[in-house]
PDB file of C-alpha atoms in Angstrom:
ATOM      1  CA  UNK A 297      13.310 112.856 253.286  1.00  0.00           C
ATOM      2  CA  UNK A 298      15.291 114.972 251.782  1.00  0.00           C
ATOM      3  CA  UNK A 299      12.089 114.788 248.855  1.00  0.00           C
ATOM      4  CA  UNK A 300       9.741 116.072 250.576  1.00  0.00           C
ATOM      5  CA  UNK A 301       7.034 118.843 249.131  1.00  0.00           C
ATOM      6  CA  UNK A 302       7.752 122.437 250.382  1.00  0.00           C
ATOM      7  CA  UNK A 303       3.765 121.848 252.044  1.00  0.00           C
ATOM      8  CA  UNK A 304       4.545 118.505 253.716  1.00  0.00           C
ATOM      9  CA  UNK A 305       5.590 118.097 257.173  1.00  0.00           C
ATOM     10  CA  UNK A 306       8.614 117.890 258.555  1.00  0.00           C
ATOM     11  CA  UNK A 307       8.183 115.035 260.838  1.00  0.00           C
ATOM     12  CA  UNK A 308       6.267 112.147 258.810  1.00  0.00           C
ATOM     13  CA  UNK A 309       5.180 109.453 261.027  1.00  0.00           C
ATOM     14  CA  UNK A 310       6.289 105.812 260.218  1.00  0.00           C
ATOM     15  CA  UNK A 311       3.520 104.198 258.506  1.00  0.00           C
ATOM     16  CA  UNK A 312       3.634 106.714 255.672  1.00  0.00           C
ATOM     17  CA  UNK A 313       6.715 105.483 253.294  1.00  0.00           C
ATOM     18  CA  UNK A 314       8.703 107.528 250.589  1.00  0.00           C
ATOM     19  CA  UNK A 315       7.657 106.722 247.254  1.00  0.00           C
ATOM     20  CA  UNK A 316       8.849 103.757 245.624  1.00  0.00           C
ATOM     21  CA  UNK A 317       9.406 102.005 248.680  1.00  0.00           C
ATOM     22  CA  UNK A 318       7.348  99.014 249.471  1.00  0.00           C
ATOM     23  CA  UNK A 319       4.795 100.005 252.592  1.00  0.00           C
ATOM     24  CA  UNK A 320       5.671  96.874 255.052  1.00  0.00           C
ATOM     25  CA  UNK A 321       2.632  98.159 257.575  1.00  0.00           C
ATOM     26  CA  UNK A 322       0.212  96.685 254.430  1.00  0.00           C
ATOM     27  CA  UNK A 323       1.993  94.006 253.842  1.00  0.00           C
ATOM     28  CA  UNK A 324       2.113  93.017 257.740  1.00  0.00           C
ATOM     29  CA  UNK A 325      -2.307  93.898 257.779  1.00  0.00           C
ATOM     30  CA  UNK A 326      -2.481  91.172 254.742  1.00  0.00           C
ATOM     31  CA  UNK A 327      -0.959  88.990 256.068  1.00  0.00           C
ATOM     32  CA  UNK A 328      -2.570  88.729 259.364  1.00  0.00           C
ATOM     33  CA  UNK A 329      -5.873  89.059 257.335  1.00  0.00           C
ATOM     34  CA  UNK A 330      -5.580  86.127 255.118  1.00  0.00           C
ATOM     35  CA  UNK A 331      -4.393  84.612 258.153  1.00  0.00           C
ATOM     36  CA  UNK A 332      -7.529  85.302 259.865  1.00  0.00           C
ATOM     37  CA  UNK A 333      -9.917  84.535 256.888  1.00  0.00           C
ATOM     38  CA  UNK A 334      -8.135  81.177 256.795  1.00  0.00           C
ATOM     39  CA  UNK A 335      -8.982  80.534 259.985  1.00  0.00           C
ATOM     40  CA  UNK A 336     -12.565  81.504 260.867  1.00  0.00           C
ATOM     41  CA  UNK A 337     -13.534  80.125 257.055  1.00  0.00           C
ATOM     42  CA  UNK A 338     -12.029  76.655 258.363  1.00  0.00           C
ATOM     43  CA  UNK A 339     -13.686  77.123 262.164  1.00  0.00           C
ATOM     44  CA  UNK A 340     -16.902  77.716 260.425  1.00  0.00           C
ATOM     45  CA  UNK A 341     -16.919  74.628 258.158  1.00  0.00           C
ATOM     46  CA  UNK A 342     -15.195  72.717 260.789  1.00  0.00           C
ATOM     47  CA  UNK A 343     -18.866  73.844 263.232  1.00  0.00           C
ATOM     48  CA  UNK A 344     -20.290  73.283 260.340  1.00  0.00           C
ATOM     49  CA  UNK A 345     -19.690  69.124 260.517  1.00  0.00           C
ATOM     50  CA  UNK A 346     -20.223  69.161 263.796  1.00  0.00           C
ATOM     51  CA  UNK A 347     -24.388  67.578 263.640  1.00  0.00           C
ATOM     52  CA  UNK A 348     -22.231  64.331 261.037  1.00  0.00           C
ATOM     53  CA  UNK A 349     -19.642  63.209 262.832  1.00  0.00           C
ATOM     54  CA  UNK A 350     -22.027  63.188 265.454  1.00  0.00           C
ATOM     55  CA  UNK A 351     -23.897  60.896 263.170  1.00  0.00           C
ATOM     56  CA  UNK A 352     -20.923  59.088 261.635  1.00  0.00           C
ATOM     57  CA  UNK A 353     -21.314  56.460 265.187  1.00  0.00           C
ATOM     58  CA  UNK A 354     -24.911  56.044 264.058  1.00  0.00           C
ATOM     59  CA  UNK A 355     -26.135  54.211 262.013  1.00  0.00           C
ATOM     60  CA  UNK A 356     -26.066  54.776 257.533  1.00  0.00           C
ATOM     61  CA  UNK A 357     -29.543  55.814 256.994  1.00  0.00           C
ATOM     62  CA  UNK A 358     -29.320  58.357 260.129  1.00  0.00           C
ATOM     63  CA  UNK A 359     -25.608  59.517 258.937  1.00  0.00           C
ATOM     64  CA  UNK A 360     -26.880  59.675 254.856  1.00  0.00           C
ATOM     65  CA  UNK A 361     -29.823  61.940 256.536  1.00  0.00           C
ATOM     66  CA  UNK A 362     -28.165  64.434 258.013  1.00  0.00           C
ATOM     67  CA  UNK A 363     -25.181  64.666 255.881  1.00  0.00           C
ATOM     68  CA  UNK A 364     -27.903  65.784 252.979  1.00  0.00           C
ATOM     69  CA  UNK A 365     -29.244  67.589 255.996  1.00  0.00           C
ATOM     70  CA  UNK A 366     -25.483  69.598 256.624  1.00  0.00           C
ATOM     71  CA  UNK A 367     -25.035  69.799 252.522  1.00  0.00           C
ATOM     72  CA  UNK A 368     -28.339  71.935 252.075  1.00  0.00           C
ATOM     73  CA  UNK A 369     -27.818  74.221 255.052  1.00  0.00           C
ATOM     74  CA  UNK A 370     -24.148  75.184 253.694  1.00  0.00           C
ATOM     75  CA  UNK A 371     -25.440  75.797 250.014  1.00  0.00           C
ATOM     76  CA  UNK A 372     -29.691  77.545 250.896  1.00  0.00           C
ATOM     77  CA  UNK A 373     -27.359  79.383 253.817  1.00  0.00           C
ATOM     78  CA  UNK A 374     -31.189  78.642 255.995  1.00  0.00           C
ATOM     79  CA  UNK A 375     -30.005  77.380 259.218  1.00  0.00           C
ATOM     80  CA  UNK A 376     -32.736  75.493 259.551  1.00  0.00           C
ATOM     81  CA  UNK A 377     -31.905  72.980 258.124  1.00  0.00           C
ATOM     82  CA  UNK A 378     -28.717  71.998 259.939  1.00  0.00           C
ATOM     83  CA  UNK A 379     -30.690  72.240 263.187  1.00  0.00           C
ATOM     84  CA  UNK A 380     -32.550  69.375 262.128  1.00  0.00           C
ATOM     85  CA  UNK A 381     -29.247  67.520 261.389  1.00  0.00           C
ATOM     86  CA  UNK A 382     -27.752  68.546 264.771  1.00  0.00           C
ATOM     87  CA  UNK A 383     -30.633  67.147 266.609  1.00  0.00           C
ATOM     88  CA  UNK A 384     -32.118  63.738 264.042  1.00  0.00           C
ATOM     89  CA  UNK A 385     -27.552  63.870 265.427  1.00  0.00           C
ATOM     90  CA  UNK A 386     -28.003  63.461 268.545  1.00  0.00           C
ATOM     91  CA  UNK A 387     -31.505  61.553 269.047  1.00  0.00           C
ATOM     92  CA  UNK A 388     -30.456  57.404 268.388  1.00  0.00           C
ATOM     93  CA  UNK A 389     -32.340  56.363 266.365  1.00  0.00           C
ATOM     94  CA  UNK A 390     -34.237  52.970 267.323  1.00  0.00           C
ATOM     95  CA  UNK A 391     -32.817  49.447 265.451  1.00  0.00           C
ATOM     96  CA  UNK A 392     -36.037  47.457 263.930  1.00  0.00           C
ATOM     97  CA  UNK A 393     -34.632  46.213 260.676  1.00  0.00           C
ATOM     98  CA  UNK A 394     -31.594  43.954 263.276  1.00  0.00           C
ATOM     99  CA  UNK A 395     -33.888  41.879 265.114  1.00  0.00           C
ATOM    100  CA  UNK A 396     -37.236  41.534 261.924  1.00  0.00           C
ATOM    101  CA  UNK A 397     -33.986  39.839 259.833  1.00  0.00           C
ATOM    102  CA  UNK A 398     -33.581  37.616 262.922  1.00  0.00           C
ATOM    103  CA  UNK A 399     -37.398  36.606 263.166  1.00  0.00           C
ATOM    104  CA  UNK A 400     -37.409  35.509 259.742  1.00  0.00           C
ATOM    105  CA  UNK A 401     -34.696  34.198 259.722  1.00  0.00           C
ATOM    106  CA  UNK A 402     -35.804  31.885 262.646  1.00  0.00           C
ATOM    107  CA  UNK A 403     -38.607  30.815 261.458  1.00  0.00           C
ATOM    108  CA  UNK A 404     -36.807  30.084 258.215  1.00  0.00           C
ATOM    109  CA  UNK A 405     -34.960  27.431 260.395  1.00  0.00           C
ATOM    110  CA  UNK A 406     -38.060  25.700 261.832  1.00  0.00           C
ATOM    111  CA  UNK A 407     -39.662  25.539 258.832  1.00  0.00           C
ATOM    112  CA  UNK A 408     -37.050  23.337 257.098  1.00  0.00           C
ATOM    113  CA  UNK A 409     -36.088  25.963 253.939  1.00  0.00           C
ATOM    114  CA  UNK A 410     -32.089  27.353 254.034  1.00  0.00           C
ATOM    115  CA  UNK A 411     -31.897  31.366 255.202  1.00  0.00           C
ATOM    116  CA  UNK A 412     -31.130  33.523 252.093  1.00  0.00           C
ATOM    117  CA  UNK A 413     -27.894  35.407 252.243  1.00  0.00           C
ATOM    118  CA  UNK A 414     -28.264  39.067 253.578  1.00  0.00           C
ATOM    119  CA  UNK A 415     -28.465  41.752 249.808  1.00  0.00           C
ATOM    120  CA  UNK A 416     -27.667  44.176 252.374  1.00  0.00           C
ATOM    121  CA  UNK A 417     -24.102  42.466 253.358  1.00  0.00           C
ATOM    122  CA  UNK A 418     -21.146  42.596 252.066  1.00  0.00           C
ATOM    123  CA  UNK A 419     -20.410  38.402 252.420  1.00  0.00           C
ATOM    124  CA  UNK A 420     -17.015  37.634 254.911  1.00  0.00           C
ATOM    125  CA  UNK A 421     -14.607  35.939 253.244  1.00  0.00           C
ATOM    126  CA  UNK A 422     -12.458  36.933 255.376  1.00  0.00           C
ATOM    127  CA  UNK A 423     -13.983  34.786 258.440  1.00  0.00           C
ATOM    128  CA  UNK A 424     -13.179  30.869 258.617  1.00  0.00           C
ATOM    129  CA  UNK A 425     -15.279  27.996 257.593  1.00  0.00           C
ATOM    130  CA  UNK A 426     -17.106  27.206 259.899  1.00  0.00           C
ATOM    131  CA  UNK A 427     -16.119  23.490 260.353  1.00  0.00           C
ATOM    132  CA  UNK A 428     -18.158  20.855 260.737  1.00  0.00           C
ATOM    133  CA  UNK A 429     -17.642  17.421 262.722  1.00  0.00           C
ATOM    134  CA  UNK A 430     -16.619  15.149 260.590  1.00  0.00           C
ATOM    135  CA  UNK A 431     -13.899  17.416 259.941  1.00  0.00           C
ATOM    136  CA  UNK A 432     -13.244  18.061 263.671  1.00  0.00           C
ATOM    137  CA  UNK A 433     -13.320  13.919 263.594  1.00  0.00           C
ATOM    138  CA  UNK A 434     -10.369  13.627 260.848  1.00  0.00           C
ATOM    139  CA  UNK A 435      -8.010  16.066 262.188  1.00  0.00           C
ATOM    140  CA  UNK A 436      -7.961  15.281 265.552  1.00  0.00           C
ATOM    141  CA  UNK A 437      -7.335  11.243 264.575  1.00  0.00           C
ATOM    142  CA  UNK A 438      -4.701  12.285 262.912  1.00  0.00           C
ATOM    143  CA  UNK A 439      -3.169  14.103 265.469  1.00  0.00           C
ATOM    144  CA  UNK A 440      -3.349  11.371 267.652  1.00  0.00           C
ATOM    145  CA  UNK A 441      -2.091   9.470 264.999  1.00  0.00           C
ATOM    146  CA  UNK A 442       1.105  12.405 264.371  1.00  0.00           C
ATOM    147  CA  UNK A 443       1.286  12.196 268.325  1.00  0.00           C
ATOM    148  CA  UNK A 444       1.471   8.166 268.175  1.00  0.00           C
ATOM    149  CA  UNK A 445       4.471   8.308 266.225  1.00  0.00           C
ATOM    150  CA  UNK A 446       6.435  10.611 267.759  1.00  0.00           C
ATOM    151  CA  UNK A 447       5.747   9.138 270.884  1.00  0.00           C
ATOM    152  CA  UNK A 448       7.333   5.833 269.422  1.00  0.00           C
ATOM    153  CA  UNK A 449       9.355   7.655 267.609  1.00  0.00           C
ATOM    154  CA  UNK A 450      10.608   8.710 271.396  1.00  0.00           C
ATOM    155  CA  UNK A 451      11.287   5.053 271.955  1.00  0.00           C
ATOM    156  CA  UNK A 452      13.155   3.826 270.000  1.00  0.00           C
ATOM    157  CA  UNK A 453      15.577   6.751 270.070  1.00  0.00           C
ATOM    158  CA  UNK A 454      15.281   7.480 265.993  1.00  0.00           C
ATOM    159  CA  UNK A 455      15.116  10.761 264.537  1.00  0.00           C
ATOM    160  CA  UNK A 456      11.393  12.107 263.537  1.00  0.00           C
ATOM    161  CA  UNK A 457      11.477   9.959 259.157  1.00  0.00           C
ATOM    162  CA  UNK A 458      14.965   8.183 259.891  1.00  0.00           C
TER     163      UNK A 458
END
């Protein structure tokens, strides 16, 4: 600090650095500012996606409308879209399609027409096929035969296939 100008005061505050030194206060303030901007931006985006997260539990059509309204609100800065999306996410829209599909399927069965597979739903490959009456009879007959063989072998005292 002996390099001070003759017009400078003899006691300088701690935040004034000497020429060529690192300004620690500026670095600390810069890091705090960067962290604050990231936190506020994260909070804003989290708040902005609240209607979409609420509508995620509802029907697909309702979720898509709320998502489009959220995108419109984000890119146009028109908050009315966000408010409409929030209200739409809060409302449970009635499901009209499921009862109508069930009625149509019942009418087809009454008419003797084989119902067509629903195009909106993916086929369920993992579900086991329903057993028919002849399959159940064959299976129970095979189980009874195996039981009889085991009981017969136990009475004889011989092991299974010996």
